Coordinates of C-alpha atoms in Angstrom, one line a residue:
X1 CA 102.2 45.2 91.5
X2 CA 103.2 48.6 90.3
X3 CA 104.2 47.2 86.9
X4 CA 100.7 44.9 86.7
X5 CA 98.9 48.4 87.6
X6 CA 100.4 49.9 84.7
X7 CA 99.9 47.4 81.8
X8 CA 95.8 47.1 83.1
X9 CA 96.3 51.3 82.4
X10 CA 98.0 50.7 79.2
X11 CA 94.9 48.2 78.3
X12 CA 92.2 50.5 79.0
X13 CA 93.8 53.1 76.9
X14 CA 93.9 51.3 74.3
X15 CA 90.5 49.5 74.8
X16 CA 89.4 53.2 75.0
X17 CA 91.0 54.8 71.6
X18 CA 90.1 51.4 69.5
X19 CA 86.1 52.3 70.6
X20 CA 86.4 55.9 70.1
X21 CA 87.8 55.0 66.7
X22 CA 85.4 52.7 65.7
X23 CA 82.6 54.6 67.3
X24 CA 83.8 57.5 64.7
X25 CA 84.1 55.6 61.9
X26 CA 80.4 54.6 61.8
X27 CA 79.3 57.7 63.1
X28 CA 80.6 59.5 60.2
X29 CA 79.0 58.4 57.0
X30 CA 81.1 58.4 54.3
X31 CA 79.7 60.4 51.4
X32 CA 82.1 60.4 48.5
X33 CA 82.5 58.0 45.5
X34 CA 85.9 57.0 43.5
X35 CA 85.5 56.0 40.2
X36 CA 88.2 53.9 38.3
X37 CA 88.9 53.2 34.4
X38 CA 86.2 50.8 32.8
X39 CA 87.6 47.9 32.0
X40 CA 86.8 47.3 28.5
X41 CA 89.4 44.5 27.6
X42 CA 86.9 42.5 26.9
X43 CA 84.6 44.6 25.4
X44 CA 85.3 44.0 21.2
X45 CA 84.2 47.2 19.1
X46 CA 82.6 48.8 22.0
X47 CA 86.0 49.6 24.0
X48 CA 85.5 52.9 23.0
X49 CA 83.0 53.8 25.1
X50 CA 85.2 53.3 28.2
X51 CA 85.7 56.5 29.0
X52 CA 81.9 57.9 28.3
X53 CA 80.6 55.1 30.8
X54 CA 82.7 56.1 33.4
X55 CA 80.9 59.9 33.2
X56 CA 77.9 58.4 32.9
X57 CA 78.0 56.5 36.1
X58 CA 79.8 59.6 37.4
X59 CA 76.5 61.8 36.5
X60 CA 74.0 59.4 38.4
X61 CA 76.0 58.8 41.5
X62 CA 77.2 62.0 42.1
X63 CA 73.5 63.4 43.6
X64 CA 73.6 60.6 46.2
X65 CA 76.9 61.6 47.5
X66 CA 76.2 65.3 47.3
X67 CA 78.5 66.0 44.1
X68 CA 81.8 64.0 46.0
X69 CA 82.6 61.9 42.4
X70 CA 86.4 61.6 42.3
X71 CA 88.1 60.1 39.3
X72 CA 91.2 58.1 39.7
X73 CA 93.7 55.6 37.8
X74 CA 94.5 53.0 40.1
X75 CA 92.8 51.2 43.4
X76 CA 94.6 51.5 46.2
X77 CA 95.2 48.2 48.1
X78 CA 94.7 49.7 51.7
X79 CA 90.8 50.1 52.5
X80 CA 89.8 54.1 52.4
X81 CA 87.8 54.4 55.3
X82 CA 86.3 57.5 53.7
X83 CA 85.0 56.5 50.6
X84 CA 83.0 54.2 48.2
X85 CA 85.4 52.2 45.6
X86 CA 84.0 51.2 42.2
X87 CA 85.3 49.3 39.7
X88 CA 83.1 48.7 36.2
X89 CA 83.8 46.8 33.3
X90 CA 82.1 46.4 29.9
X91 CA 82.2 43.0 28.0
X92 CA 80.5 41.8 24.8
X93 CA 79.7 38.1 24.9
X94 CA 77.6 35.6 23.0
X95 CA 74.6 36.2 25.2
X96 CA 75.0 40.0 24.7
X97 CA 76.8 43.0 26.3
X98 CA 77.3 42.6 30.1
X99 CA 78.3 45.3 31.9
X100 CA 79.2 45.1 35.3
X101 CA 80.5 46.7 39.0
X102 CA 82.7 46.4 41.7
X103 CA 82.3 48.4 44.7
X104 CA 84.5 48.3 48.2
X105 CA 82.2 50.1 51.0
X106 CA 84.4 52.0 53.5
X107 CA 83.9 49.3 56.0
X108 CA 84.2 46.1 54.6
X109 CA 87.1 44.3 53.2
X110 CA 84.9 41.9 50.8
X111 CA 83.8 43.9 47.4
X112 CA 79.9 43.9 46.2
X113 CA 79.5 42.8 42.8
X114 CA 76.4 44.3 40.2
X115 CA 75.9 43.3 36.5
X116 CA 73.4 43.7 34.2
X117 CA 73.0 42.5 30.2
X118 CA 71.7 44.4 27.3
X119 CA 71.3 42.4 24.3
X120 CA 72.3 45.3 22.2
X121 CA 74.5 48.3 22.4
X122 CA 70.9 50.5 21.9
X123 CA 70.0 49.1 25.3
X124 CA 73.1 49.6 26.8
X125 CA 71.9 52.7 28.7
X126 CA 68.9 50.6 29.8
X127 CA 71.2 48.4 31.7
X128 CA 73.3 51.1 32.6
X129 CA 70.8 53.0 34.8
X130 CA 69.4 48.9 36.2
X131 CA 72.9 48.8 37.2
X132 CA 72.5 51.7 39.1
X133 CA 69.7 51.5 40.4
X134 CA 70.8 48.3 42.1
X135 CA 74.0 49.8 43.3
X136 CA 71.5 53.0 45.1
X137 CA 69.5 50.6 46.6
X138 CA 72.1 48.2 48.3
X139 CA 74.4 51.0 49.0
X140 CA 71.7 54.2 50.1
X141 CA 68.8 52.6 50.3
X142 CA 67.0 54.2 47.2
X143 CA 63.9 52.5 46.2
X144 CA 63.2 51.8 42.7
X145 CA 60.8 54.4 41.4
X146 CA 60.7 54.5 37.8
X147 CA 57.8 52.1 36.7
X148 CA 55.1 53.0 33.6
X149 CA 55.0 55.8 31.9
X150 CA 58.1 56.3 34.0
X151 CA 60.0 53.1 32.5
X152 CA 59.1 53.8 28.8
X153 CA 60.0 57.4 29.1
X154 CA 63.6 56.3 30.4
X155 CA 63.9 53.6 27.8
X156 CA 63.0 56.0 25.0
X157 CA 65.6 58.6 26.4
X158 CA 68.4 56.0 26.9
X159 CA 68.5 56.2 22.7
X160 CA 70.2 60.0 23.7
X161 CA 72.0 59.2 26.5
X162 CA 75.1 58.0 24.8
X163 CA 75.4 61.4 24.0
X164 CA 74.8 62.8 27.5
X165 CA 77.7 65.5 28.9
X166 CA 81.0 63.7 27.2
X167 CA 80.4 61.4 24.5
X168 CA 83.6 59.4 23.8
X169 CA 86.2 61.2 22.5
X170 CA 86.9 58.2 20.3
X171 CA 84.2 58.9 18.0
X172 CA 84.9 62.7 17.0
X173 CA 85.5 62.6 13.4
X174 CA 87.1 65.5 11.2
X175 CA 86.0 66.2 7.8
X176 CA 86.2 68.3 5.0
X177 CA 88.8 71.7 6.0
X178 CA 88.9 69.7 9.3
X179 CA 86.3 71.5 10.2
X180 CA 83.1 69.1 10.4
X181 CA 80.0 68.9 12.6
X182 CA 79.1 65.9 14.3
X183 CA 75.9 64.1 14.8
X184 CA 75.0 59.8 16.0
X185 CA 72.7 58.8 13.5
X186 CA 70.8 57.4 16.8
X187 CA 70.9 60.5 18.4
X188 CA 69.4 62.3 15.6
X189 CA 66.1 59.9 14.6
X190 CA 65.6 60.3 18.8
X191 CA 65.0 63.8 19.1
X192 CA 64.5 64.0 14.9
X193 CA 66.7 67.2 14.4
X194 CA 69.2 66.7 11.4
X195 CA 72.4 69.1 11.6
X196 CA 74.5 69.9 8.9
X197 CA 77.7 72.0 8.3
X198 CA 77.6 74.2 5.4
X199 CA 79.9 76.9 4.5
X200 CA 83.1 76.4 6.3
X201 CA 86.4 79.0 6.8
X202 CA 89.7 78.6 8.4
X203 CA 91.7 81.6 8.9
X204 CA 95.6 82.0 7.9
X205 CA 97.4 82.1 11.6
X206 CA 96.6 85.4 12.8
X207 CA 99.5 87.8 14.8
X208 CA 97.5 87.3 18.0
X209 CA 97.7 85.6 21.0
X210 CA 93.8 86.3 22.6
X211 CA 92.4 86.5 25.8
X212 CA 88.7 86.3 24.4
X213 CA 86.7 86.6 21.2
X214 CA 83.1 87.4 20.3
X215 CA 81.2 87.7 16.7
X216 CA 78.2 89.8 15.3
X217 CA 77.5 92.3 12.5
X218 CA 78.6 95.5 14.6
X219 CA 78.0 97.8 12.0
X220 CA 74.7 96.8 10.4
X221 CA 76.3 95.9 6.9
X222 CA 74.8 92.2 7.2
X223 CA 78.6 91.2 7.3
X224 CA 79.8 89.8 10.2
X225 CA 82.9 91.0 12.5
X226 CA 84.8 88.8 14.6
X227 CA 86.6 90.6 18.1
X228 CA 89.9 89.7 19.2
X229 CA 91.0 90.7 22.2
X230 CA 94.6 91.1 23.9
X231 CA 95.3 92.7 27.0
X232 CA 97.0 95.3 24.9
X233 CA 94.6 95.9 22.2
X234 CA 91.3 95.2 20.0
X235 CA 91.5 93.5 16.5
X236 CA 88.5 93.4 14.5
X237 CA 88.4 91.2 11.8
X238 CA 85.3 90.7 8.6
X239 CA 83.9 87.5 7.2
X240 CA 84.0 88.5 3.6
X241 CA 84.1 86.5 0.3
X242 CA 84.9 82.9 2.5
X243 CA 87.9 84.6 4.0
X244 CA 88.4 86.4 7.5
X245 CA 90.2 89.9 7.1
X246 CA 91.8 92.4 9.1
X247 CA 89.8 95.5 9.8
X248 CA 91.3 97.7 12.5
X249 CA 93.6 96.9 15.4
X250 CA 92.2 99.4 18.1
X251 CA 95.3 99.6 21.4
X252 CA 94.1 99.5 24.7
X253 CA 95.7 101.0 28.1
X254 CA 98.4 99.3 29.9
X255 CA 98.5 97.4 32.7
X256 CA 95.0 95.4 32.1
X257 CA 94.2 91.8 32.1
X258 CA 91.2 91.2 30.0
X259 CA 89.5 88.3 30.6
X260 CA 85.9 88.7 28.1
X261 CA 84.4 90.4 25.4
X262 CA 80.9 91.0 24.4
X263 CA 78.6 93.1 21.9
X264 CA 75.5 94.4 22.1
X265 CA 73.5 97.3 20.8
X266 CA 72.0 99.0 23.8
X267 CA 71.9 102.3 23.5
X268 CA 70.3 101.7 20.4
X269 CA 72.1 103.8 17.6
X270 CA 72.7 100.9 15.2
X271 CA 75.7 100.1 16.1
X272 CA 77.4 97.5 18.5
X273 CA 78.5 98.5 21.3
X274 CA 82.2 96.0 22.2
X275 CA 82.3 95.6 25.9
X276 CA 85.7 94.8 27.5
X277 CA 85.6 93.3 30.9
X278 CA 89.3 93.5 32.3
X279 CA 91.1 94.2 36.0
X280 CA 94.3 95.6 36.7
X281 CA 96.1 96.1 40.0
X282 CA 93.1 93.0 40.7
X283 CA 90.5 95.6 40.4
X284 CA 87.5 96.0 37.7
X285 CA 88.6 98.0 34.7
X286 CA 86.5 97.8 31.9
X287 CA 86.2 99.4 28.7
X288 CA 83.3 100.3 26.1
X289 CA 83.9 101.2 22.3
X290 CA 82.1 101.6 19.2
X291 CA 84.0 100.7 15.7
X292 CA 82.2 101.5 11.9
X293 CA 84.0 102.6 9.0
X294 CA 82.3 105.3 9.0
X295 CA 82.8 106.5 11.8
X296 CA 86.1 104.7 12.8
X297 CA 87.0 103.9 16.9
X298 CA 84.6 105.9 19.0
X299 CA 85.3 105.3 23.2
X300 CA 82.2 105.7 25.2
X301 CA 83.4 105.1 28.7
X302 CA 87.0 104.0 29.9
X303 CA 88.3 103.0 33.3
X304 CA 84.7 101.3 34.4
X305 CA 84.9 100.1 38.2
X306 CA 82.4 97.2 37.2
X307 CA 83.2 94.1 35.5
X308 CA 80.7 93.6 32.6
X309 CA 78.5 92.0 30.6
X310 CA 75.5 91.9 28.6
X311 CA 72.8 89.7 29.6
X312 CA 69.5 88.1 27.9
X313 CA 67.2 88.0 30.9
X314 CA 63.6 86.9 30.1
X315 CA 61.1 89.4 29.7
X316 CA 63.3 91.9 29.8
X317 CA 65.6 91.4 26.8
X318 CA 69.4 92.3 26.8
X319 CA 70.8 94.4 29.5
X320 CA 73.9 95.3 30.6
X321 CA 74.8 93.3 34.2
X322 CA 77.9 94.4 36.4
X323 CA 79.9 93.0 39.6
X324 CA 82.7 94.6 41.6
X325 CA 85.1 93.0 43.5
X326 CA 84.9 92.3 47.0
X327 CA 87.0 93.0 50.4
X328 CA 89.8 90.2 49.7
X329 CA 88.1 88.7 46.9
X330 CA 87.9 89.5 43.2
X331 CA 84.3 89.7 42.9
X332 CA 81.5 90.8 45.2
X333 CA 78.3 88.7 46.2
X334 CA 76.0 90.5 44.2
X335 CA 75.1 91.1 40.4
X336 CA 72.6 94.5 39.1
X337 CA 71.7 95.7 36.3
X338 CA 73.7 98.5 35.0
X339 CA 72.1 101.8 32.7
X340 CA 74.0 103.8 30.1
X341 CA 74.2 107.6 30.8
X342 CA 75.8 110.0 28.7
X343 CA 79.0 110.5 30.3
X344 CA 79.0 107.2 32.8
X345 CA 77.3 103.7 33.8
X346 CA 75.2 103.9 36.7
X347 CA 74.3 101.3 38.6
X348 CA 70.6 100.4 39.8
X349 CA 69.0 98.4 42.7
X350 CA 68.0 95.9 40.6
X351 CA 69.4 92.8 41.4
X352 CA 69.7 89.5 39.5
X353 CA 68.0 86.6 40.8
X354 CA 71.1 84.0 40.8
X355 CA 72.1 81.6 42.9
X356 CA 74.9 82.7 45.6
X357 CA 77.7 80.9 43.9
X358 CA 77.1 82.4 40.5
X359 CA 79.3 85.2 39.5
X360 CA 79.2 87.7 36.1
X361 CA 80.5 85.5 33.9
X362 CA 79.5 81.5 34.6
X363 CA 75.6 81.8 34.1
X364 CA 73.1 81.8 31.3
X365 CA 68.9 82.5 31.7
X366 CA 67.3 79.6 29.4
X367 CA 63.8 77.9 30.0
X368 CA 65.0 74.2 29.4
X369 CA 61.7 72.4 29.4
X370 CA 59.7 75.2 27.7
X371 CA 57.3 76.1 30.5
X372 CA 57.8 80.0 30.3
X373 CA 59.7 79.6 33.5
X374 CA 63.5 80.1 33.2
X375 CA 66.4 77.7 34.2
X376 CA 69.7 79.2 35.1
X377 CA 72.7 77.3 33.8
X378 CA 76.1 77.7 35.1
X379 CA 79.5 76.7 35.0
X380 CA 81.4 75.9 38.6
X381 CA 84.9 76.3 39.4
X382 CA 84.7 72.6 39.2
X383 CA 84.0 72.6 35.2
X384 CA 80.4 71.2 36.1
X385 CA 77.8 72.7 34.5
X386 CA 74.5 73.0 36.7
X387 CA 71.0 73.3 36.6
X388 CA 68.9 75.4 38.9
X389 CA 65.0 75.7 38.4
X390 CA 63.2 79.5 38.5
X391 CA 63.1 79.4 42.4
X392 CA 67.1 78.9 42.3
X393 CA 66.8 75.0 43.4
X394 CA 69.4 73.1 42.7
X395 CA 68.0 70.3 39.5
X396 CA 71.4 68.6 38.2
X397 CA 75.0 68.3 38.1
X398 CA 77.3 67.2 35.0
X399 CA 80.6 65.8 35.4
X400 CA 83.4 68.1 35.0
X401 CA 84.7 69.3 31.8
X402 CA 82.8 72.4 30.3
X403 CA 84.1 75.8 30.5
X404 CA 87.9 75.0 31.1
X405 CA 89.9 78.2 30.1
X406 CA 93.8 78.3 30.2
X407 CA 95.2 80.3 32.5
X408 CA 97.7 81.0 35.1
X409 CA 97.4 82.4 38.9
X410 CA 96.9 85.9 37.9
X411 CA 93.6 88.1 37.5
X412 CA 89.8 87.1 37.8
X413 CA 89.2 83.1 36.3
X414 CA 86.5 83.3 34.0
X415 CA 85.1 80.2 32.1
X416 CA 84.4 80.0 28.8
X417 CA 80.7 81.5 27.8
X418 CA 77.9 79.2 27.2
X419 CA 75.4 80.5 24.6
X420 CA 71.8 79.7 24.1
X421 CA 69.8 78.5 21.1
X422 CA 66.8 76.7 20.0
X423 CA 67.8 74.4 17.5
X424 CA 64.5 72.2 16.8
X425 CA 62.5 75.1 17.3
X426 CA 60.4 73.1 20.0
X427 CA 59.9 76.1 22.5
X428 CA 62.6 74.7 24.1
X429 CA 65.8 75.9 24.6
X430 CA 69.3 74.3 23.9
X431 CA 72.9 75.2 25.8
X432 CA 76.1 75.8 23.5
X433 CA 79.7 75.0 25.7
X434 CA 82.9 73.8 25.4
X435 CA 84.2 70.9 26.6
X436 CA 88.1 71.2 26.8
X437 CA 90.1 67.9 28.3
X438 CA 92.2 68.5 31.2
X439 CA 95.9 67.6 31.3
X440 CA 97.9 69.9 33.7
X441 CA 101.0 68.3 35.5
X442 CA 101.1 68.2 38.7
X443 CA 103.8 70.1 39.1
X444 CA 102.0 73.0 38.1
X445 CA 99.0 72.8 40.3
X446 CA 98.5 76.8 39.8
X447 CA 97.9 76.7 36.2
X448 CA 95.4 74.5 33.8
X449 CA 96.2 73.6 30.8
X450 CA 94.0 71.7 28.1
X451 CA 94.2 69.8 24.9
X452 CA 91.4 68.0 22.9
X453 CA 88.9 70.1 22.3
X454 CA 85.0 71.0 21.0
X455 CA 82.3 72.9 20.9
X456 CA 78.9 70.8 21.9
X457 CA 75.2 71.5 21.7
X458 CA 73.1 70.1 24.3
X459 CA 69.0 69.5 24.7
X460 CA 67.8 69.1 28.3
X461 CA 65.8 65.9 28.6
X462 CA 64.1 66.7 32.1
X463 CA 66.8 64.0 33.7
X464 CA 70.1 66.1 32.4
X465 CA 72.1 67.1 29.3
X466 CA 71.6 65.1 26.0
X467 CA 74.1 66.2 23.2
X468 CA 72.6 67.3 19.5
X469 CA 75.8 67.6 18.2
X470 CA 79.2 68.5 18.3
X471 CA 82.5 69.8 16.1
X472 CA 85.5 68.4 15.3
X473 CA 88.1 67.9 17.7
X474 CA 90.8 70.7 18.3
X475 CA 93.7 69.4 18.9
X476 CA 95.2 72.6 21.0
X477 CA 91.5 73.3 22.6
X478 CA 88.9 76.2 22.2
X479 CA 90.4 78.8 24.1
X480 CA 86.5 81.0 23.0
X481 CA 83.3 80.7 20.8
X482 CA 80.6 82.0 19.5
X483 CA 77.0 81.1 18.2
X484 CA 74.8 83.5 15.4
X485 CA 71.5 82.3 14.6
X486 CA 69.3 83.5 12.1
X487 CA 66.2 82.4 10.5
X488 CA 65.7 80.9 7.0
X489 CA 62.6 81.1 5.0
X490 CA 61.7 78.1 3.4
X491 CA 58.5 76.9 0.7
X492 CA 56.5 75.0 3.4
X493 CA 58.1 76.9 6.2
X494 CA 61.6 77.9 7.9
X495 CA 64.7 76.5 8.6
X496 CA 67.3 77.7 11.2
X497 CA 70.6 78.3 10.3
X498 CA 73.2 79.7 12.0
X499 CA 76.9 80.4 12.5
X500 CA 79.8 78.8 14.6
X501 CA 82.8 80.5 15.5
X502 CA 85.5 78.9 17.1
X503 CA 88.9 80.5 18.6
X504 CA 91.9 78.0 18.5
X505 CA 95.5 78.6 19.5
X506 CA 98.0 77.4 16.3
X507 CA 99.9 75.2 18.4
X508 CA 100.0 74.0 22.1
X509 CA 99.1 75.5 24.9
X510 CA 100.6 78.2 27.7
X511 CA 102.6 75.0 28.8
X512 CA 104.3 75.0 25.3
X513 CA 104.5 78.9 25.4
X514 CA 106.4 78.8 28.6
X515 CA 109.1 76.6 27.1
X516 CA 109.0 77.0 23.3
X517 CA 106.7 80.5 22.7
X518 CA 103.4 80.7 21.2
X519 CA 102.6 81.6 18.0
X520 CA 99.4 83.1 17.3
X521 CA 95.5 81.7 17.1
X522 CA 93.2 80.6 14.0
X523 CA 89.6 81.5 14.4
X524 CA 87.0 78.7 12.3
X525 CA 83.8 79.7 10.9
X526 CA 81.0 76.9 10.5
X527 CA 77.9 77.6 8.5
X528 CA 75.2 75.8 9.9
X529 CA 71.4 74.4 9.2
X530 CA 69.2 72.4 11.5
X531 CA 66.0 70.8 10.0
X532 CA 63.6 69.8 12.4
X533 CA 61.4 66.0 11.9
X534 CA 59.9 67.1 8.7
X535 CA 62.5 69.2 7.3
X536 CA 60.4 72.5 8.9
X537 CA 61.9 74.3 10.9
X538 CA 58.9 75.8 13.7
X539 CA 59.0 78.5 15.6

């Protein structure tokens, strides 16, 4: 009796756990999304867009599963009672180009399947976002919405969309002094800009391994000077006669770790100010110096307790911004405007309007759709670049990618800047980043490394990021960059033209450098002209 007693027990408690679990399992709802590789066996001369299709279906799905996009290799066999599953697949046949999905739900051993057909590759981003659309509304429910206006506004910006956030890899090109700039011959009639590379440099290797670099006529000559930075000193460097020569190395105090440079004029003598954003012992130390050759190296303030950085901010015009660190954390909550005093820099209690998660050095003001309001755009920790309307709401999400800087555990992570431009001259304004490609090995979890990389312009389209155009790819990645623009006049009107500097390392990466040592970096100058539909360039 005893022994029956204690199996009926033993039942109970099993009965017991197997409901709790169950009742668990559907009371949590799985939000997160795994995307595999796109098949594209069967795809012909469109394989190459594997990898771009994956991102794209990345960049939809991610708002419905609040951002929780993984990317993977290979499907696990055992069901993940945590997560979605997909599997897609591109294939050109007879009847067209089929592309298609495969998704496991947390629950259910049997897969759903979705495909679609385009009968062209023009259309393929038609049938990309049906796809999708079908996959929201079996999955979460979302009703169809776009229909109309609606419908032929998302057709006419699926001609872009192949350039949205990562355009294949596969079709960078190189040209001329391997310096070229890139541009889909669909992508251009769509949003009718044409842009061309004009003059185009490539420095000797320079003796300089750089933590940042920034370019701008800093002495009002009309030529212009390109900042290198160290943690141990300040090269300046002049575009002059198509080649890039050595000015003045400036030393800095020990013991910093610099992690940006900037210039800007804002005390107003002529003259650049360089501002040097840096920590040592994990605290803010920045610096602030003035070069001409007239005058030679000139320090305004040393030993700043603020990070800094100068900031466009709408209506206001450039002004210097700061941040200190925190109690156990390398920055504070909180970014203000900074003023210029003879003999120190003063903070105010003016405070930016960002959103919490933004620090110093992630964020740009820029008013996307060209409504007078102002978008901030900012790079997460994540690589993502996001979009947040004038009240601070939270519009869009890119895959990650943008804004990946080498580095290693010490000191404050900073991405690489983002720059703003209007390259049509539509009232609206375009984002300049870098989109570097990941590859640390897992045994070094504490450091990134990154090959593969380029510098990308990018038109907001109302839905998300749309690319204009893009370099060559470095092989060794953009470890910085910079953007001049300029206006040029023109018989029936103006053209913008601008410049493109780009900081690469000469070979490999820190992971090289740990076991062979680093040479030094080569910066690359691009001359460039955008013509608007037209060939007028419109303020």
């Amino acid at each position: 009796m005893c022994n029956v007693l204690k199996k009926y027990c033993a039942s109970l408690s099993v009965l017991f756990l197997l409901f709790i679990t169950a009742t668990s399992v559907q009371a949590v709802e799985p939000k997160r999304m795994i995307l595999y590789p796109t098949d594209v066996t069967k795809a012909g001369d469109l394989s190459y867009l594997g990898d771009s299709l994956r991102l794209m279906f990345a960049s939809r799905l991610s708002p419905l599963v609040d951002g929780e996009v993984l990317m993977k290799q290979k499907m696990n066999k055992q069901r993940d009672l945590a997560s979605y599953r997909m599997q897609s697949s591109l294939a050109s046949t007879q009847a067209g180009i089929t592309l298609s999905a495969t998704v496991y739900k947390p629950s259910d051993k049997k897969p759903l399947h979705f495909k679609t057909t385009a009968t062209s590759p023009t259309g393929l981003m038609v049938a990309l976002d049906e796809l999708v659309a079908d996959i929201d509304g079996t999955l979460f429910h979302v009703q169809k919405g776009a229909t109309g206006k609606e419908d032929k506004k998302r057709k006419a910006d699926s001609e872009i969309d192949l350039s949205t956030a990562h355009p294949d890899r596969a079709m960078r090109r190189n040209g001329g002094l391997g310096l070229s700039i890139g541009q889909e011959d669909f992508v251009a009639d769509a949003i009718g800009l044409e842009v061309q590379a004009t003059d185009r440099y490539k420095s000797k290797v320079l003796p300089v391994q750089a933590e940042a670099m920034t370019a701008g006529d800093i002495d009002g000559d009309s030529l212009d000077e390109i900042v290198l930075v160290t943690n141990a000193r300040v090269l300046i460097y002049q575009l002059q006669k198509r080649k890039i020569e050595h000015l003045v190395t400036v030393p800095l105090e020990g013991g910093l770790k610099v992690h940006a440079v900037n210039v800007a004029d804002l005390n107003n003598n002529g003259i650049m100010e360089i501002y040097i954003s840096a920590t040592r012992d994990k605290e803010p130390r920045s610096f602030v110096m003035e070069w001409s050759p007239s005058t030679g190296t000139k320090w305004l303030y040393k030993n700043v307790y603020w990070y800094l950085r100068p900031v466009h901010v709408p209506g206001k015009g450039v002004i210097l911004a700061g941040q200190q660190s925190g109690v156990g954390s390398m920055v504070a909550p909180r970014i203000y405007r900074l003023r210029l005093q003879p003999d120190q820099i003063v903070s105010t209690d003016e405070q930016l309007a960002l959103p919490q998660s933004v620090n110093l050095f992630n964020f740009v003001f820029a008013d996307l759709d060209g409504d007078q309001f102002n978008e901030v755009v900012a790079i997460t920790k994540k690589e993502q670049l996001k979009v947040y309307n004038s009240n601070l709401d939270l519009l869009y999400t890119t895959p990650s990618g943008f804004g990946g800087r080498e580095l290693n555990p010490k000191g404050l992570t900073v991405p690489i800047r983002l720059v703003v431009a209007d390259f049509d001259g539509d009232g609206r304004q375009d984002i300049i980043a870098v989109d570097n490609e990941l590859y640390s090995p897992k045994m070094m979890n504490k450091t990134r490394l990154y090959k593969n990389g380029q510098v990308r312009g990018m038109l907001w389209d109302g839905l998300g990021f749309a690319e204009m155009w893009h370099t060559n790819l470095f092989q060794h990645s953009v470890l910085d960059f910079q953007f001049l623009s300029g206006v040029k006049p023109l018989e029936n009107g103006e053209q913008l033209k601008g410049r493109l500097f780009v900081l690469e390392p000469e070979k490999g990466d820190l992971l090289e450098g740990y076991i062979f040592g680093m040479g030094g970096d080569r910066v690359s100058v691009y001359g460039m002209e955008f013509t608007s539909e037209g060939g007028i360039y419109k303020e």
